[in-house]
């Protein structure tokens, strides 16, 4: 089996020594080539090249941002003609994810441990046993995502965290909490919701303040604690949506508390939830912060979302 390991050398929970250990472990199972990212977006190019070379497996070592880039490289590749048969997922290399970031939502949603040594052991076992599954993806305009997207306040919080990290701050649950409180009280226009959600064949829903989209559950983690606005979201179904009509203090606090609970089921007059949706569009009269898989992508006035079923094989 030919494989490519795509390494983010800035992965927060690994070192050069641990990467060497990982490479030796993988080479005991596969014919491995190692490629390092040098800039944002480079993992997309490396994964696309690997797929077009006809490799059987692409392994990521990094966080959710690295995984997202690799997935986009795989999904936009043109594999060799030898792989023209079978389903779209069977024509692409399989994906294996070694957790190396600070949160690793995608890897943990697949049932992998948070730490990279344990995650590596499970991947090696999966390779020995031929254990894999096919998952669906989400797509926002022309970019794919694995577990979540956000339009509004959650994306603005991610932007604040990324700015803090560029100033040398370490990504911690406390940093996210402080950024959320500051964004909510000081930066968000909570009294004038401007987002509209449109679905084919359905009446448009307007005056939404912020929207969370999930392709699986949980949405994210705060340390070890799952946060689950849409607990029924699944890789095997369409997209799930939670939108807040208003960001009033009482209703927002209630929804956040519900999402943090051990049996989450956010509800209320200010909450709109949609389950297993194939496609929809978000529009706004005022540009909103936008994120995919925890990466801030700027502000948008319109984004079209779609569910892409059975898109990719993953080692689990």
Coordinates of C-alpha atoms in Angstrom, one line a residue:
X1 CA 0.0 0.0 0.0
X2 CA 1.4 3.4 -1.0
X3 CA 0.8 6.2 1.4
X4 CA 1.6 9.9 1.8
X5 CA 2.0 11.5 5.3
X6 CA 1.1 15.2 5.2
X7 CA 2.8 16.9 8.2
X8 CA 2.1 20.3 9.6
X9 CA 5.4 21.0 11.3
X10 CA 3.7 23.6 13.5
X11 CA 1.2 21.1 14.9
X12 CA 0.8 22.1 18.5
X13 CA 1.1 18.7 20.3
X14 CA 3.9 17.0 18.4
X15 CA 7.7 17.4 18.1
X16 CA 10.3 16.4 15.6
X17 CA 11.1 13.3 17.7
X18 CA 7.4 12.2 17.9
X19 CA 7.1 12.7 14.1
X20 CA 10.1 10.4 13.6
X21 CA 8.4 7.8 15.8
X22 CA 5.2 8.1 13.8
X23 CA 7.0 7.8 10.5
X24 CA 8.7 4.6 11.6
X25 CA 5.4 3.1 12.9
X26 CA 3.6 3.9 9.6
X27 CA 6.5 2.5 7.5
X28 CA 6.1 -0.8 9.3
X29 CA 2.7 -1.1 7.5
X30 CA 2.9 1.0 4.3
X31 CA 5.2 2.3 1.6
X32 CA 5.4 5.8 3.0
X33 CA 6.4 9.2 1.6
X34 CA 6.5 12.2 4.0
X35 CA 5.6 15.7 2.8
X36 CA 5.7 18.9 5.0
X37 CA 3.4 21.9 4.6
X38 CA 5.1 25.3 4.2
X39 CA 2.2 27.7 4.2
X40 CA -1.5 27.9 4.6
X41 CA -3.2 26.0 1.8
X42 CA -0.2 23.9 1.0
X43 CA -1.7 20.7 2.4
X44 CA -4.5 21.0 -0.2
X45 CA -1.8 21.0 -3.0
X46 CA 0.0 18.1 -1.4
X47 CA -3.1 15.9 -1.0
X48 CA -4.3 16.7 -4.6
X49 CA -0.8 15.7 -5.9
X50 CA -0.9 12.5 -3.9
X51 CA -4.3 11.5 -5.2
X52 CA -3.3 12.2 -8.8
X53 CA -0.2 10.0 -8.3
X54 CA -2.5 7.1 -7.4
X55 CA -1.5 6.6 -3.8
X56 CA -3.8 4.4 -1.7
X57 CA -3.8 6.4 1.6
X58 CA -3.2 9.9 2.7
X59 CA -2.4 10.4 6.4
X60 CA -2.5 13.8 8.1
X61 CA -0.5 14.9 11.2
X62 CA -1.9 18.2 12.3
X63 CA -5.0 19.8 13.6
X64 CA -8.5 20.2 12.0
X65 CA -7.2 22.9 9.7
X66 CA -4.7 20.5 8.1
X67 CA -7.4 17.9 7.8
X68 CA -9.7 20.3 6.1
X69 CA -7.0 21.3 3.6
X70 CA -6.2 17.7 2.8
X71 CA -9.9 16.8 2.3
X72 CA -10.2 19.7 -0.1
X73 CA -7.2 18.5 -2.0
X74 CA -8.6 14.9 -2.3
X75 CA -12.1 16.1 -3.3
X76 CA -10.7 18.3 -6.1
X77 CA -8.2 15.8 -7.4
X78 CA -8.4 13.9 -10.7
X79 CA -7.3 10.3 -9.8
X80 CA -5.6 8.1 -12.3
X81 CA -7.9 6.3 -14.8
X82 CA -7.2 3.0 -13.1
X83 CA -9.6 4.2 -10.4
X84 CA -12.5 5.2 -12.6
X85 CA -14.6 2.4 -11.4
X86 CA -16.6 2.1 -8.2
X87 CA -18.1 4.9 -6.1
X88 CA -16.5 8.4 -5.9
X89 CA -15.1 7.6 -2.5
X90 CA -13.5 4.4 -3.8
X91 CA -11.8 6.3 -6.6
X92 CA -9.9 8.5 -4.0
X93 CA -7.2 7.5 -1.5
X94 CA -8.5 6.7 1.9
X95 CA -7.8 9.3 4.7
X96 CA -6.3 8.6 8.1
X97 CA -5.9 11.4 10.7
X98 CA -3.3 11.4 13.4
X99 CA -4.4 14.1 16.0
X100 CA -1.8 16.8 16.3
X101 CA -3.7 20.0 17.0
X102 CA -5.1 21.6 20.1
X103 CA -8.7 20.3 19.7
X104 CA -8.9 17.6 16.9
X105 CA -12.6 17.6 16.6
X106 CA -12.7 15.5 13.4
X107 CA -10.4 12.8 14.7
X108 CA -12.4 12.5 18.0
X109 CA -15.7 12.4 16.1
X110 CA -14.3 9.3 14.3
X111 CA -13.6 7.7 17.7
X112 CA -9.9 8.3 17.8
X113 CA -8.2 9.3 21.1
X114 CA -7.2 12.9 21.6
X115 CA -3.4 12.1 21.9
X116 CA -1.4 11.2 18.9
X117 CA 0.3 8.0 20.2
X118 CA -3.0 6.4 21.0
X119 CA -4.5 7.7 17.7
X120 CA -1.6 6.3 15.8
X121 CA -2.0 2.9 17.4
X122 CA -5.7 2.8 16.4
X123 CA -4.9 3.8 12.8
X124 CA -2.2 1.0 12.6
X125 CA -4.8 -1.5 13.9
X126 CA -7.3 -0.2 11.3
X127 CA -4.8 -0.7 8.5
X128 CA -4.0 -4.2 9.7
X129 CA -7.6 -5.2 9.9
X130 CA -8.7 -3.2 6.8
X131 CA -11.1 -1.2 8.9
X132 CA -12.6 1.9 7.3
X133 CA -15.9 3.7 6.9
X134 CA -17.3 6.1 4.3
X135 CA -18.5 9.5 5.5
X136 CA -20.4 12.4 4.0
X137 CA -19.0 15.9 3.8
X138 CA -20.4 19.4 3.8
X139 CA -19.7 21.9 1.1
X140 CA -19.9 25.7 1.4
X141 CA -19.8 27.2 -2.1
X142 CA -16.7 25.5 -3.6
X143 CA -15.0 24.4 -0.3
X144 CA -15.6 21.2 1.6
X145 CA -15.8 20.8 5.4
X146 CA -15.7 17.8 7.6
X147 CA -17.5 18.6 10.8
X148 CA -18.8 22.2 11.1
X149 CA -19.3 25.6 9.6
X150 CA -20.4 28.9 11.2
X151 CA -21.9 32.2 10.0
X152 CA -21.9 34.9 12.6
X153 CA -20.7 35.1 16.1
X154 CA -18.9 31.7 16.4
X155 CA -16.8 32.6 13.3
X156 CA -16.0 36.0 14.8
X157 CA -14.8 34.3 18.0
X158 CA -12.5 32.1 15.9
X159 CA -11.1 35.2 14.2
X160 CA -10.4 36.7 17.6
X161 CA -8.6 33.6 18.8
X162 CA -6.5 33.4 15.6
X163 CA -5.5 37.0 16.1
X164 CA -4.5 36.2 19.7
X165 CA -2.5 33.2 18.6
X166 CA -0.6 35.3 16.1
X167 CA 0.4 37.5 19.0
X168 CA 1.8 34.5 20.8
X169 CA -1.1 33.4 22.9
X170 CA -1.6 29.6 23.4
X171 CA -5.0 28.1 22.3
X172 CA -6.7 27.1 25.5
X173 CA -10.4 26.7 26.6
X174 CA -9.9 29.9 28.7
X175 CA -8.8 31.9 25.6
X176 CA -12.0 30.7 23.7
X177 CA -14.2 31.6 26.7
X178 CA -12.7 35.1 27.0
X179 CA -12.9 35.7 23.3
X180 CA -16.6 34.6 23.2
X181 CA -17.6 36.9 26.1
X182 CA -15.7 39.8 24.5
X183 CA -17.2 39.2 21.1
X184 CA -20.7 38.8 22.4
X185 CA -20.8 41.9 24.7
X186 CA -18.5 44.3 22.9
X187 CA -18.4 43.5 19.1
X188 CA -21.7 41.8 18.0
X189 CA -24.7 43.8 16.8
X190 CA -27.1 41.7 18.8
X191 CA -30.2 43.9 18.3
X192 CA -30.3 43.8 14.5
X193 CA -30.2 40.2 13.1
X194 CA -29.7 40.3 9.3
X195 CA -29.3 36.6 8.2
X196 CA -31.8 34.9 6.0
X197 CA -31.9 31.1 5.4
X198 CA -33.4 29.9 2.1
X199 CA -34.2 26.2 1.2
X200 CA -35.6 24.9 -2.1
X201 CA -39.4 24.5 -1.8
X202 CA -39.6 26.1 1.7
X203 CA -40.4 29.6 2.9
X204 CA -37.4 31.7 3.7
X205 CA -36.6 32.3 7.4
X206 CA -35.3 35.8 8.0
X207 CA -33.9 37.9 10.9
X208 CA -31.5 35.3 12.2
X209 CA -28.5 36.5 14.3
X210 CA -26.1 33.6 13.9
X211 CA -26.0 30.2 12.4
X212 CA -24.1 27.0 13.3
X213 CA -23.9 24.1 10.7
X214 CA -22.9 20.6 11.7
X215 CA -21.9 17.6 9.6
X216 CA -21.4 15.4 12.7
X217 CA -21.7 15.7 16.4
X218 CA -20.2 17.1 18.5
X219 CA -19.8 20.7 17.1
X220 CA -16.6 21.2 19.1
X221 CA -15.0 20.5 22.4
X222 CA -14.1 22.7 25.4
X223 CA -11.2 20.7 26.8
X224 CA -12.7 17.3 27.3
X225 CA -16.3 18.6 27.3
X226 CA -18.4 18.1 24.2
X227 CA -20.5 21.0 22.9
X228 CA -23.5 19.8 21.0
X229 CA -26.0 22.3 19.5
X230 CA -27.2 19.6 17.0
X231 CA -26.7 16.3 18.8
X232 CA -28.4 14.3 16.0
X233 CA -25.9 15.4 13.3
X234 CA -24.1 12.5 11.6
X235 CA -21.5 11.8 8.9
X236 CA -24.2 9.4 7.5
X237 CA -26.9 12.1 7.1
X238 CA -27.3 15.6 5.6
X239 CA -26.4 18.8 7.4
X240 CA -27.9 20.0 10.7
X241 CA -28.5 23.6 11.5
X242 CA -29.0 25.6 14.7
X243 CA -29.8 29.3 14.3
X244 CA -30.5 32.0 16.9
X245 CA -33.2 34.5 16.0
X246 CA -32.0 36.9 18.7
X247 CA -28.9 37.1 20.9
X248 CA -30.6 38.3 24.0
X249 CA -28.7 37.5 27.2
X250 CA -31.3 35.2 28.8
X251 CA -32.1 33.2 25.7
X252 CA -28.5 32.9 24.6
X253 CA -27.4 31.7 28.0
X254 CA -30.2 29.1 28.0
X255 CA -29.2 27.8 24.6
X256 CA -25.5 27.6 25.5
X257 CA -26.4 25.8 28.7
X258 CA -28.5 23.3 26.8
X259 CA -25.7 22.7 24.3
X260 CA -23.2 22.0 27.2
X261 CA -25.5 19.6 29.0
X262 CA -25.0 15.8 29.0
X263 CA -28.3 15.3 27.2
X264 CA -28.3 18.3 24.8
X265 CA -31.5 19.4 23.1
X266 CA -31.5 23.1 22.5
X267 CA -35.0 24.5 22.1
X268 CA -36.9 27.8 22.6
X269 CA -38.6 30.6 20.7
X270 CA -35.3 32.1 19.7
X271 CA -33.9 28.8 18.4
X272 CA -34.3 27.4 14.8
X273 CA -33.1 23.8 14.3
X274 CA -33.1 21.8 11.1
X275 CA -32.1 18.2 10.8
X276 CA -30.7 16.2 7.8
X277 CA -30.8 19.1 5.3
X278 CA -29.5 18.5 1.8
X279 CA -29.0 22.1 0.7
X280 CA -29.7 25.7 1.8
X281 CA -28.3 29.2 1.4
X282 CA -27.5 31.9 3.9
X283 CA -27.7 35.5 2.9
X284 CA -27.2 38.8 4.8
X285 CA -27.5 42.5 4.2
X286 CA -24.4 43.0 6.3
X287 CA -21.2 40.9 5.8
X288 CA -20.9 38.2 8.5
X289 CA -17.8 36.3 9.8
X290 CA -17.5 32.9 8.2
X291 CA -15.6 29.7 9.3
X292 CA -15.2 26.1 8.2
X293 CA -13.8 23.4 10.5
X294 CA -12.5 26.0 12.9
X295 CA -10.7 28.2 10.3
X296 CA -11.8 31.8 9.8
X297 CA -12.3 32.5 6.1
X298 CA -13.3 36.2 6.2
X299 CA -16.7 37.8 5.9
X300 CA -19.4 36.8 3.4
X301 CA -22.8 38.1 2.3
X302 CA -23.9 34.8 0.8
X303 CA -22.9 31.2 1.2
X304 CA -24.6 28.1 -0.4
X305 CA -24.3 24.9 1.6
X306 CA -24.8 21.4 0.4
X307 CA -24.4 17.9 1.9
X308 CA -22.2 15.5 -0.1
X309 CA -23.1 11.9 0.9
X310 CA -20.6 9.0 1.0
X311 CA -17.8 11.3 -0.2
X312 CA -14.7 9.9 1.5
X313 CA -13.3 6.7 3.0
X314 CA -11.5 7.1 6.3
X315 CA -9.5 4.7 8.4
X316 CA -11.0 4.4 11.9

